[in-house]
mmCIF file with all atom_site columns, C-alpha atoms in Angstrom:
data_model
loop_
_atom_site.group_PDB
_atom_site.id
_atom_site.type_symbol
_atom_site.label_atom_id
_atom_site.label_alt_id
_atom_site.label_comp_id
_atom_site.label_asym_id
_atom_site.label_entity_id
_atom_site.label_seq_id
_atom_site.pdbx_PDB_ins_code
_atom_site.Cartn_x
_atom_site.Cartn_y
_atom_site.Cartn_z
_atom_site.occupancy
_atom_site.B_iso_or_equiv
_atom_site.pdbx_formal_charge
_atom_site.auth_seq_id
_atom_site.auth_comp_id
_atom_site.auth_asym_id
_atom_site.auth_atom_id
_atom_site.pdbx_PDB_model_num
ATOM 1   C CA . UNK A 1 1   ? 105.275 112.304 117.271 1.00 0.00 ? 1474 UNK A CA 1
ATOM 2   C CA . UNK A 1 2   ? 106.127 112.454 121.211 1.00 0.00 ? 1475 UNK A CA 1
ATOM 3   C CA . UNK A 1 3   ? 106.900 116.101 121.377 1.00 0.00 ? 1476 UNK A CA 1
ATOM 4   C CA . UNK A 1 4   ? 103.878 116.393 119.564 1.00 0.00 ? 1477 UNK A CA 1
ATOM 5   C CA . UNK A 1 5   ? 101.977 114.761 122.394 1.00 0.00 ? 1478 UNK A CA 1
ATOM 6   C CA . UNK A 1 6   ? 103.789 116.233 124.954 1.00 0.00 ? 1479 UNK A CA 1
ATOM 7   C CA . UNK A 1 7   ? 102.802 119.875 123.743 1.00 0.00 ? 1480 UNK A CA 1
ATOM 8   C CA . UNK A 1 8   ? 98.860  118.923 123.546 1.00 0.00 ? 1481 UNK A CA 1
ATOM 9   C CA . UNK A 1 9   ? 99.085  117.259 127.008 1.00 0.00 ? 1482 UNK A CA 1
ATOM 10  C CA . UNK A 1 10  ? 101.134 120.521 128.320 1.00 0.00 ? 1483 UNK A CA 1
ATOM 11  C CA . UNK A 1 11  ? 98.133  122.840 126.452 1.00 0.00 ? 1484 UNK A CA 1
ATOM 12  C CA . UNK A 1 12  ? 95.394  120.495 128.258 1.00 0.00 ? 1485 UNK A CA 1
ATOM 13  C CA . UNK A 1 13  ? 96.911  120.997 131.401 1.00 0.00 ? 1486 UNK A CA 1
ATOM 14  C CA . UNK A 1 14  ? 97.612  124.653 131.118 1.00 0.00 ? 1487 UNK A CA 1
ATOM 15  C CA . UNK A 1 15  ? 93.183  124.671 130.384 1.00 0.00 ? 1488 UNK A CA 1
ATOM 16  C CA . UNK A 1 16  ? 92.563  122.916 133.557 1.00 0.00 ? 1489 UNK A CA 1
ATOM 17  C CA . UNK A 1 17  ? 94.623  124.844 135.632 1.00 0.00 ? 1490 UNK A CA 1
ATOM 18  C CA . UNK A 1 18  ? 95.654  128.126 134.008 1.00 0.00 ? 1491 UNK A CA 1
ATOM 19  C CA . UNK A 1 19  ? 99.356  127.925 134.622 1.00 0.00 ? 1492 UNK A CA 1
ATOM 20  C CA . UNK A 1 20  ? 102.090 127.299 132.556 1.00 0.00 ? 1493 UNK A CA 1
ATOM 21  C CA . UNK A 1 21  ? 101.211 127.922 128.742 1.00 0.00 ? 1494 UNK A CA 1
ATOM 22  C CA . UNK A 1 22  ? 104.622 127.206 127.313 1.00 0.00 ? 1495 UNK A CA 1
ATOM 23  C CA . UNK A 1 23  ? 106.021 123.541 127.638 1.00 0.00 ? 1496 UNK A CA 1
ATOM 24  C CA . UNK A 1 24  ? 109.491 125.008 128.387 1.00 0.00 ? 1497 UNK A CA 1
ATOM 25  C CA . UNK A 1 25  ? 108.420 127.109 131.342 1.00 0.00 ? 1498 UNK A CA 1
ATOM 26  C CA . UNK A 1 26  ? 106.431 124.397 132.664 1.00 0.00 ? 1499 UNK A CA 1
ATOM 27  C CA . UNK A 1 27  ? 109.263 122.051 132.565 1.00 0.00 ? 1500 UNK A CA 1
ATOM 28  C CA . UNK A 1 28  ? 111.829 125.114 134.155 1.00 0.00 ? 1501 UNK A CA 1
ATOM 29  C CA . UNK A 1 29  ? 109.049 125.991 136.863 1.00 0.00 ? 1502 UNK A CA 1
ATOM 30  C CA . UNK A 1 30  ? 109.180 129.806 135.307 1.00 0.00 ? 1503 UNK A CA 1
ATOM 31  C CA . UNK A 1 31  ? 106.385 131.655 136.641 1.00 0.00 ? 1504 UNK A CA 1
ATOM 32  C CA . UNK A 1 32  ? 105.326 135.311 135.519 1.00 0.00 ? 1505 UNK A CA 1
ATOM 33  C CA . UNK A 1 33  ? 105.096 137.960 138.166 1.00 0.00 ? 1506 UNK A CA 1
ATOM 34  C CA . UNK A 1 34  ? 102.244 140.892 137.905 1.00 0.00 ? 1507 UNK A CA 1
ATOM 35  C CA . UNK A 1 35  ? 102.514 144.254 139.119 1.00 0.00 ? 1508 UNK A CA 1
ATOM 36  C CA . UNK A 1 36  ? 98.555  144.406 139.303 1.00 0.00 ? 1509 UNK A CA 1
ATOM 37  C CA . UNK A 1 37  ? 97.190  142.636 142.360 1.00 0.00 ? 1510 UNK A CA 1
ATOM 38  C CA . UNK A 1 38  ? 94.654  140.127 141.986 1.00 0.00 ? 1511 UNK A CA 1
ATOM 39  C CA . UNK A 1 39  ? 91.192  140.970 142.631 1.00 0.00 ? 1512 UNK A CA 1
ATOM 40  C CA . UNK A 1 40  ? 89.503  138.370 144.859 1.00 0.00 ? 1513 UNK A CA 1
ATOM 41  C CA . UNK A 1 41  ? 86.091  139.432 143.771 1.00 0.00 ? 1514 UNK A CA 1
ATOM 42  C CA . UNK A 1 42  ? 86.771  138.362 140.155 1.00 0.00 ? 1515 UNK A CA 1
ATOM 43  C CA . UNK A 1 43  ? 87.281  134.855 138.784 1.00 0.00 ? 1516 UNK A CA 1
ATOM 44  C CA . UNK A 1 44  ? 89.573  134.291 135.860 1.00 0.00 ? 1517 UNK A CA 1
ATOM 45  C CA . UNK A 1 45  ? 88.161  132.611 132.514 1.00 0.00 ? 1518 UNK A CA 1
ATOM 46  C CA . UNK A 1 46  ? 88.299  128.805 133.175 1.00 0.00 ? 1519 UNK A CA 1
ATOM 47  C CA . UNK A 1 47  ? 88.871  126.810 130.014 1.00 0.00 ? 1520 UNK A CA 1
ATOM 48  C CA . UNK A 1 48  ? 88.609  123.452 131.580 1.00 0.00 ? 1521 UNK A CA 1
ATOM 49  C CA . UNK A 1 49  ? 86.437  122.330 128.870 1.00 0.00 ? 1522 UNK A CA 1
ATOM 50  C CA . UNK A 1 50  ? 89.144  122.565 126.442 1.00 0.00 ? 1523 UNK A CA 1
ATOM 51  C CA . UNK A 1 51  ? 91.509  120.591 128.323 1.00 0.00 ? 1524 UNK A CA 1
ATOM 52  C CA . UNK A 1 52  ? 88.983  117.854 128.561 1.00 0.00 ? 1525 UNK A CA 1
ATOM 53  C CA . UNK A 1 53  ? 88.169  117.951 125.251 1.00 0.00 ? 1526 UNK A CA 1
ATOM 54  C CA . UNK A 1 54  ? 92.191  117.761 124.392 1.00 0.00 ? 1527 UNK A CA 1
ATOM 55  C CA . UNK A 1 55  ? 92.735  115.121 127.129 1.00 0.00 ? 1528 UNK A CA 1
ATOM 56  C CA . UNK A 1 56  ? 89.846  113.121 125.327 1.00 0.00 ? 1529 UNK A CA 1
ATOM 57  C CA . UNK A 1 57  ? 91.754  113.627 122.188 1.00 0.00 ? 1530 UNK A CA 1
ATOM 58  C CA . UNK A 1 58  ? 94.764  112.190 123.523 1.00 0.00 ? 1531 UNK A CA 1
ATOM 59  C CA . UNK A 1 59  ? 93.226  109.300 125.122 1.00 0.00 ? 1532 UNK A CA 1
ATOM 60  C CA . UNK A 1 60  ? 91.486  108.559 121.901 1.00 0.00 ? 1533 UNK A CA 1
ATOM 61  C CA . UNK A 1 61  ? 95.002  108.759 119.986 1.00 0.00 ? 1534 UNK A CA 1
ATOM 62  C CA . UNK A 1 62  ? 96.305  106.470 122.736 1.00 0.00 ? 1535 UNK A CA 1
ATOM 63  C CA . UNK A 1 63  ? 93.923  103.437 122.192 1.00 0.00 ? 1536 UNK A CA 1
ATOM 64  C CA . UNK A 1 64  ? 93.887  104.000 118.446 1.00 0.00 ? 1537 UNK A CA 1
ATOM 65  C CA . UNK A 1 65  ? 97.859  103.690 118.439 1.00 0.00 ? 1538 UNK A CA 1
ATOM 66  C CA . UNK A 1 66  ? 97.835  100.707 120.997 1.00 0.00 ? 1539 UNK A CA 1
ATOM 67  C CA . UNK A 1 67  ? 95.096  99.042  118.851 1.00 0.00 ? 1540 UNK A CA 1
ATOM 68  C CA . UNK A 1 68  ? 97.108  99.249  115.646 1.00 0.00 ? 1541 UNK A CA 1
ATOM 69  C CA . UNK A 1 69  ? 100.264 98.411  117.092 1.00 0.00 ? 1542 UNK A CA 1
ATOM 70  C CA . UNK A 1 70  ? 98.253  95.109  118.566 1.00 0.00 ? 1543 UNK A CA 1
ATOM 71  C CA . UNK A 1 71  ? 96.444  94.249  115.250 1.00 0.00 ? 1544 UNK A CA 1
ATOM 72  C CA . UNK A 1 72  ? 100.240 94.971  112.995 1.00 0.00 ? 1545 UNK A CA 1
ATOM 73  C CA . UNK A 1 73  ? 101.938 92.310  115.392 1.00 0.00 ? 1546 UNK A CA 1
ATOM 74  C CA . UNK A 1 74  ? 99.086  90.077  114.766 1.00 0.00 ? 1547 UNK A CA 1
ATOM 75  C CA . UNK A 1 75  ? 98.903  90.564  110.813 1.00 0.00 ? 1548 UNK A CA 1
ATOM 76  C CA . UNK A 1 76  ? 102.741 89.856  110.317 1.00 0.00 ? 1549 UNK A CA 1
ATOM 77  C CA . UNK A 1 77  ? 101.526 87.470  107.155 1.00 0.00 ? 1550 UNK A CA 1
ATOM 78  C CA . UNK A 1 78  ? 99.792  89.814  105.171 1.00 0.00 ? 1551 UNK A CA 1
ATOM 79  C CA . UNK A 1 79  ? 102.059 92.448  105.818 1.00 0.00 ? 1552 UNK A CA 1
ATOM 80  C CA . UNK A 1 80  ? 105.299 91.535  105.742 1.00 0.00 ? 1553 UNK A CA 1
ATOM 81  C CA . UNK A 1 81  ? 107.696 94.209  105.838 1.00 0.00 ? 1554 UNK A CA 1
ATOM 82  C CA . UNK A 1 82  ? 110.320 94.635  103.138 1.00 0.00 ? 1555 UNK A CA 1
ATOM 83  C CA . UNK A 1 83  ? 114.042 95.117  102.965 1.00 0.00 ? 1556 UNK A CA 1
ATOM 84  C CA . UNK A 1 84  ? 113.836 98.958  103.083 1.00 0.00 ? 1557 UNK A CA 1
ATOM 85  C CA . UNK A 1 85  ? 111.155 98.516  106.265 1.00 0.00 ? 1558 UNK A CA 1
ATOM 86  C CA . UNK A 1 86  ? 108.367 99.850  104.375 1.00 0.00 ? 1559 UNK A CA 1
ATOM 87  C CA . UNK A 1 87  ? 105.080 97.578  104.804 1.00 0.00 ? 1560 UNK A CA 1
ATOM 88  C CA . UNK A 1 88  ? 103.472 96.197  101.604 1.00 0.00 ? 1561 UNK A CA 1
ATOM 89  C CA . UNK A 1 89  ? 100.174 98.092  100.375 1.00 0.00 ? 1562 UNK A CA 1
ATOM 90  C CA . UNK A 1 90  ? 97.419  96.116  98.508  1.00 0.00 ? 1563 UNK A CA 1
ATOM 91  C CA . UNK A 1 91  ? 94.598  97.336  96.635  1.00 0.00 ? 1564 UNK A CA 1
ATOM 92  C CA . UNK A 1 92  ? 92.176  94.620  96.037  1.00 0.00 ? 1565 UNK A CA 1
ATOM 93  C CA . UNK A 1 93  ? 94.661  91.714  96.627  1.00 0.00 ? 1566 UNK A CA 1
ATOM 94  C CA . UNK A 1 94  ? 97.007  93.279  94.304  1.00 0.00 ? 1567 UNK A CA 1
ATOM 95  C CA . UNK A 1 95  ? 100.549 94.530  95.323  1.00 0.00 ? 1568 UNK A CA 1
ATOM 96  C CA . UNK A 1 96  ? 100.592 98.436  94.823  1.00 0.00 ? 1569 UNK A CA 1
ATOM 97  C CA . UNK A 1 97  ? 104.247 98.374  94.034  1.00 0.00 ? 1570 UNK A CA 1
ATOM 98  C CA . UNK A 1 98  ? 103.658 95.468  91.495  1.00 0.00 ? 1571 UNK A CA 1
ATOM 99  C CA . UNK A 1 99  ? 101.048 97.975  89.774  1.00 0.00 ? 1572 UNK A CA 1
ATOM 100 C CA . UNK A 1 100 ? 103.611 101.077 89.705  1.00 0.00 ? 1573 UNK A CA 1
ATOM 101 C CA . UNK A 1 101 ? 106.485 99.144  88.359  1.00 0.00 ? 1574 UNK A CA 1
ATOM 102 C CA . UNK A 1 102 ? 105.193 97.368  85.299  1.00 0.00 ? 1575 UNK A CA 1
ATOM 103 C CA . UNK A 1 103 ? 103.571 100.905 84.156  1.00 0.00 ? 1576 UNK A CA 1
ATOM 104 C CA . UNK A 1 104 ? 105.628 101.945 81.057  1.00 0.00 ? 1577 UNK A CA 1
ATOM 105 C CA . UNK A 1 105 ? 102.734 104.679 79.624  1.00 0.00 ? 1578 UNK A CA 1
ATOM 106 C CA . UNK A 1 106 ? 104.873 105.225 76.463  1.00 0.00 ? 1579 UNK A CA 1
ATOM 107 C CA . UNK A 1 107 ? 104.922 101.850 75.434  1.00 0.00 ? 1580 UNK A CA 1
ATOM 108 C CA . UNK A 1 108 ? 101.191 100.666 76.983  1.00 0.00 ? 1581 UNK A CA 1
ATOM 109 C CA . UNK A 1 109 ? 98.794  99.784  73.956  1.00 0.00 ? 1582 UNK A CA 1
ATOM 110 C CA . UNK A 1 110 ? 95.817  101.854 74.296  1.00 0.00 ? 1583 UNK A CA 1
ATOM 111 C CA . UNK A 1 111 ? 93.196  99.045  75.422  1.00 0.00 ? 1584 UNK A CA 1
ATOM 112 C CA . UNK A 1 112 ? 89.388  100.059 74.561  1.00 0.00 ? 1585 UNK A CA 1
ATOM 113 C CA . UNK A 1 113 ? 87.150  100.810 77.364  1.00 0.00 ? 1586 UNK A CA 1
ATOM 114 C CA . UNK A 1 114 ? 84.928  97.727  76.582  1.00 0.00 ? 1587 UNK A CA 1
ATOM 115 C CA . UNK A 1 115 ? 87.863  95.792  77.410  1.00 0.00 ? 1588 UNK A CA 1
ATOM 116 C CA . UNK A 1 116 ? 88.778  97.237  81.086  1.00 0.00 ? 1589 UNK A CA 1
ATOM 117 C CA . UNK A 1 117 ? 88.545  94.521  83.485  1.00 0.00 ? 1590 UNK A CA 1
ATOM 118 C CA . UNK A 1 118 ? 89.168  97.075  86.287  1.00 0.00 ? 1591 UNK A CA 1
ATOM 119 C CA . UNK A 1 119 ? 85.558  98.467  85.812  1.00 0.00 ? 1592 UNK A CA 1
ATOM 120 C CA . UNK A 1 120 ? 82.207  97.419  86.843  1.00 0.00 ? 1593 UNK A CA 1
ATOM 121 C CA . UNK A 1 121 ? 80.662  99.694  84.614  1.00 0.00 ? 1594 UNK A CA 1
ATOM 122 C CA . UNK A 1 122 ? 79.040  98.290  81.359  1.00 0.00 ? 1595 UNK A CA 1
ATOM 123 C CA . UNK A 1 123 ? 80.725  100.688 78.916  1.00 0.00 ? 1596 UNK A CA 1
ATOM 124 C CA . UNK A 1 124 ? 79.026  99.525  76.170  1.00 0.00 ? 1597 UNK A CA 1
ATOM 125 C CA . UNK A 1 125 ? 75.535  100.425 77.510  1.00 0.00 ? 1598 UNK A CA 1
ATOM 126 C CA . UNK A 1 126 ? 76.276  104.121 77.744  1.00 0.00 ? 1599 UNK A CA 1
ATOM 127 C CA . UNK A 1 127 ? 75.408  106.567 75.318  1.00 0.00 ? 1600 UNK A CA 1
ATOM 128 C CA . UNK A 1 128 ? 77.735  108.102 72.729  1.00 0.00 ? 1601 UNK A CA 1
ATOM 129 C CA . UNK A 1 129 ? 77.339  111.516 74.202  1.00 0.00 ? 1602 UNK A CA 1
ATOM 130 C CA . UNK A 1 130 ? 77.899  110.357 77.851  1.00 0.00 ? 1603 UNK A CA 1
ATOM 131 C CA . UNK A 1 131 ? 80.901  108.233 76.314  1.00 0.00 ? 1604 UNK A CA 1
ATOM 132 C CA . UNK A 1 132 ? 82.777  111.502 75.165  1.00 0.00 ? 1605 UNK A CA 1
ATOM 133 C CA . UNK A 1 133 ? 82.755  112.954 78.489  1.00 0.00 ? 1606 UNK A CA 1
ATOM 134 C CA . UNK A 1 134 ? 84.692  109.852 79.765  1.00 0.00 ? 1607 UNK A CA 1
ATOM 135 C CA . UNK A 1 135 ? 88.182  111.157 78.181  1.00 0.00 ? 1608 UNK A CA 1
ATOM 136 C CA . UNK A 1 136 ? 91.174  111.160 80.300  1.00 0.00 ? 1609 UNK A CA 1
ATOM 137 C CA . UNK A 1 137 ? 92.762  114.814 79.544  1.00 0.00 ? 1610 UNK A CA 1
ATOM 138 C CA . UNK A 1 138 ? 96.430  113.353 79.456  1.00 0.00 ? 1611 UNK A CA 1
ATOM 139 C CA . UNK A 1 139 ? 95.948  110.734 76.569  1.00 0.00 ? 1612 UNK A CA 1
ATOM 140 C CA . UNK A 1 140 ? 92.554  112.160 75.170  1.00 0.00 ? 1613 UNK A CA 1
ATOM 141 C CA . UNK A 1 141 ? 91.348  108.533 74.795  1.00 0.00 ? 1614 UNK A CA 1
ATOM 142 C CA . UNK A 1 142 ? 88.158  106.824 76.730  1.00 0.00 ? 1615 UNK A CA 1
ATOM 143 C CA . UNK A 1 143 ? 89.268  106.683 80.275  1.00 0.00 ? 1616 UNK A CA 1
ATOM 144 C CA . UNK A 1 144 ? 90.803  102.883 81.102  1.00 0.00 ? 1617 UNK A CA 1
ATOM 145 C CA . UNK A 1 145 ? 91.536  101.800 84.811  1.00 0.00 ? 1618 UNK A CA 1
ATOM 146 C CA . UNK A 1 146 ? 90.168  104.894 85.822  1.00 0.00 ? 1619 UNK A CA 1
ATOM 147 C CA . UNK A 1 147 ? 91.499  106.792 89.072  1.00 0.00 ? 1620 UNK A CA 1
ATOM 148 C CA . UNK A 1 148 ? 91.453  110.030 91.040  1.00 0.00 ? 1621 UNK A CA 1
ATOM 149 C CA . UNK A 1 149 ? 93.796  112.111 92.360  1.00 0.00 ? 1622 UNK A CA 1
ATOM 150 C CA . UNK A 1 150 ? 93.466  113.995 95.684  1.00 0.00 ? 1623 UNK A CA 1
ATOM 151 C CA . UNK A 1 151 ? 92.174  117.042 93.920  1.00 0.00 ? 1624 UNK A CA 1
ATOM 152 C CA . UNK A 1 152 ? 89.301  114.807 92.363  1.00 0.00 ? 1625 UNK A CA 1
ATOM 153 C CA . UNK A 1 153 ? 90.412  115.082 88.896  1.00 0.00 ? 1626 UNK A CA 1
ATOM 154 C CA . UNK A 1 154 ? 89.944  111.904 87.036  1.00 0.00 ? 1627 UNK A CA 1
ATOM 155 C CA . UNK A 1 155 ? 92.803  110.233 84.298  1.00 0.00 ? 1628 UNK A CA 1
ATOM 156 C CA . UNK A 1 156 ? 93.765  106.935 83.326  1.00 0.00 ? 1629 UNK A CA 1
ATOM 157 C CA . UNK A 1 157 ? 95.914  104.728 85.772  1.00 0.00 ? 1630 UNK A CA 1
ATOM 158 C CA . UNK A 1 158 ? 98.810  104.370 83.294  1.00 0.00 ? 1631 UNK A CA 1
ATOM 159 C CA . UNK A 1 159 ? 98.384  108.080 82.058  1.00 0.00 ? 1632 UNK A CA 1
ATOM 160 C CA . UNK A 1 160 ? 98.279  109.968 85.848  1.00 0.00 ? 1633 UNK A CA 1
ATOM 161 C CA . UNK A 1 161 ? 101.448 107.486 87.013  1.00 0.00 ? 1634 UNK A CA 1
ATOM 162 C CA . UNK A 1 162 ? 103.466 107.851 83.990  1.00 0.00 ? 1635 UNK A CA 1
ATOM 163 C CA . UNK A 1 163 ? 103.147 112.110 84.499  1.00 0.00 ? 1636 UNK A CA 1
ATOM 164 C CA . UNK A 1 164 ? 103.478 111.823 88.698  1.00 0.00 ? 1637 UNK A CA 1
ATOM 165 C CA . UNK A 1 165 ? 106.776 109.945 88.091  1.00 0.00 ? 1638 UNK A CA 1
ATOM 166 C CA . UNK A 1 166 ? 108.067 112.856 85.764  1.00 0.00 ? 1639 UNK A CA 1
ATOM 167 C CA . UNK A 1 167 ? 106.033 115.862 87.223  1.00 0.00 ? 1640 UNK A CA 1
ATOM 168 C CA . UNK A 1 168 ? 104.537 115.551 91.118  1.00 0.00 ? 1641 UNK A CA 1
ATOM 169 C CA . UNK A 1 169 ? 101.670 117.376 90.568  1.00 0.00 ? 1642 UNK A CA 1
ATOM 170 C CA . UNK A 1 170 ? 98.068  117.400 88.913  1.00 0.00 ? 1643 UNK A CA 1
ATOM 171 C CA . UNK A 1 171 ? 98.364  118.364 85.213  1.00 0.00 ? 1644 UNK A CA 1
ATOM 172 C CA . UNK A 1 172 ? 95.272  120.182 85.628  1.00 0.00 ? 1645 UNK A CA 1
ATOM 173 C CA . UNK A 1 173 ? 95.069  122.030 88.685  1.00 0.00 ? 1646 UNK A CA 1
ATOM 174 C CA . UNK A 1 174 ? 98.878  121.964 89.939  1.00 0.00 ? 1647 UNK A CA 1
ATOM 175 C CA . UNK A 1 175 ? 98.516  120.440 93.082  1.00 0.00 ? 1648 UNK A CA 1
ATOM 176 C CA . UNK A 1 176 ? 100.864 118.317 94.819  1.00 0.00 ? 1649 UNK A CA 1
ATOM 177 C CA . UNK A 1 177 ? 100.347 114.567 93.410  1.00 0.00 ? 1650 UNK A CA 1
ATOM 178 C CA . UNK A 1 178 ? 101.443 111.648 95.369  1.00 0.00 ? 1651 UNK A CA 1
ATOM 179 C CA . UNK A 1 179 ? 101.369 108.382 93.871  1.00 0.00 ? 1652 UNK A CA 1
ATOM 180 C CA . UNK A 1 180 ? 100.428 106.487 96.578  1.00 0.00 ? 1653 UNK A CA 1
ATOM 181 C CA . UNK A 1 181 ? 97.348  108.308 96.890  1.00 0.00 ? 1654 UNK A CA 1
ATOM 182 C CA . UNK A 1 182 ? 95.539  107.757 93.713  1.00 0.00 ? 1655 UNK A CA 1
ATOM 183 C CA . UNK A 1 183 ? 92.402  106.085 94.331  1.00 0.00 ? 1656 UNK A CA 1
ATOM 184 C CA . UNK A 1 184 ? 91.262  103.384 91.587  1.00 0.00 ? 1657 UNK A CA 1
ATOM 185 C CA . UNK A 1 185 ? 87.467  104.052 90.572  1.00 0.00 ? 1658 UNK A CA 1
ATOM 186 C CA . UNK A 1 186 ? 85.532  101.196 89.441  1.00 0.00 ? 1659 UNK A CA 1
ATOM 187 C CA . UNK A 1 187 ? 82.326  102.556 88.586  1.00 0.00 ? 1660 UNK A CA 1
ATOM 188 C CA . UNK A 1 188 ? 83.371  105.508 86.393  1.00 0.00 ? 1661 UNK A CA 1
#
């Protein structure tokens, strides 16, 4: 992270001053020698606006970083560190790791969509034709505990978590699947 910030700061200084594009050349003070004489009547192009924009972005990142550190220090009660040093993550006051641990898709009973407590949708009021389009492509049943992958495909929560543990890719488009990036959908 700090090397990335240093490279961006060097790029901003390069755009402002026009020298030392490479960070190592800036550190070592290496300058290029030109065989053509410099024309005093021609101004070289200026990219100082790009340098200013990069500096603004770096300043924004610094402020965001400082705020997140200050906010993280004040929020110790909610985001306690676990033994392995990671933070607990919550979805609607439910611990994500507990949601992932207790899922056994092979042995989980199929519950009717009308009994899905994780949706605000009145499934009984949906016409039968529209309900047919709510099927999960993994279990071929009506979707319950709907969730979306990063690629936008919808599955049952238990189905996609079970699939993701076996194969870390979307079963439809084969895009990489990260279980921590699944998004619960409460209105579908």
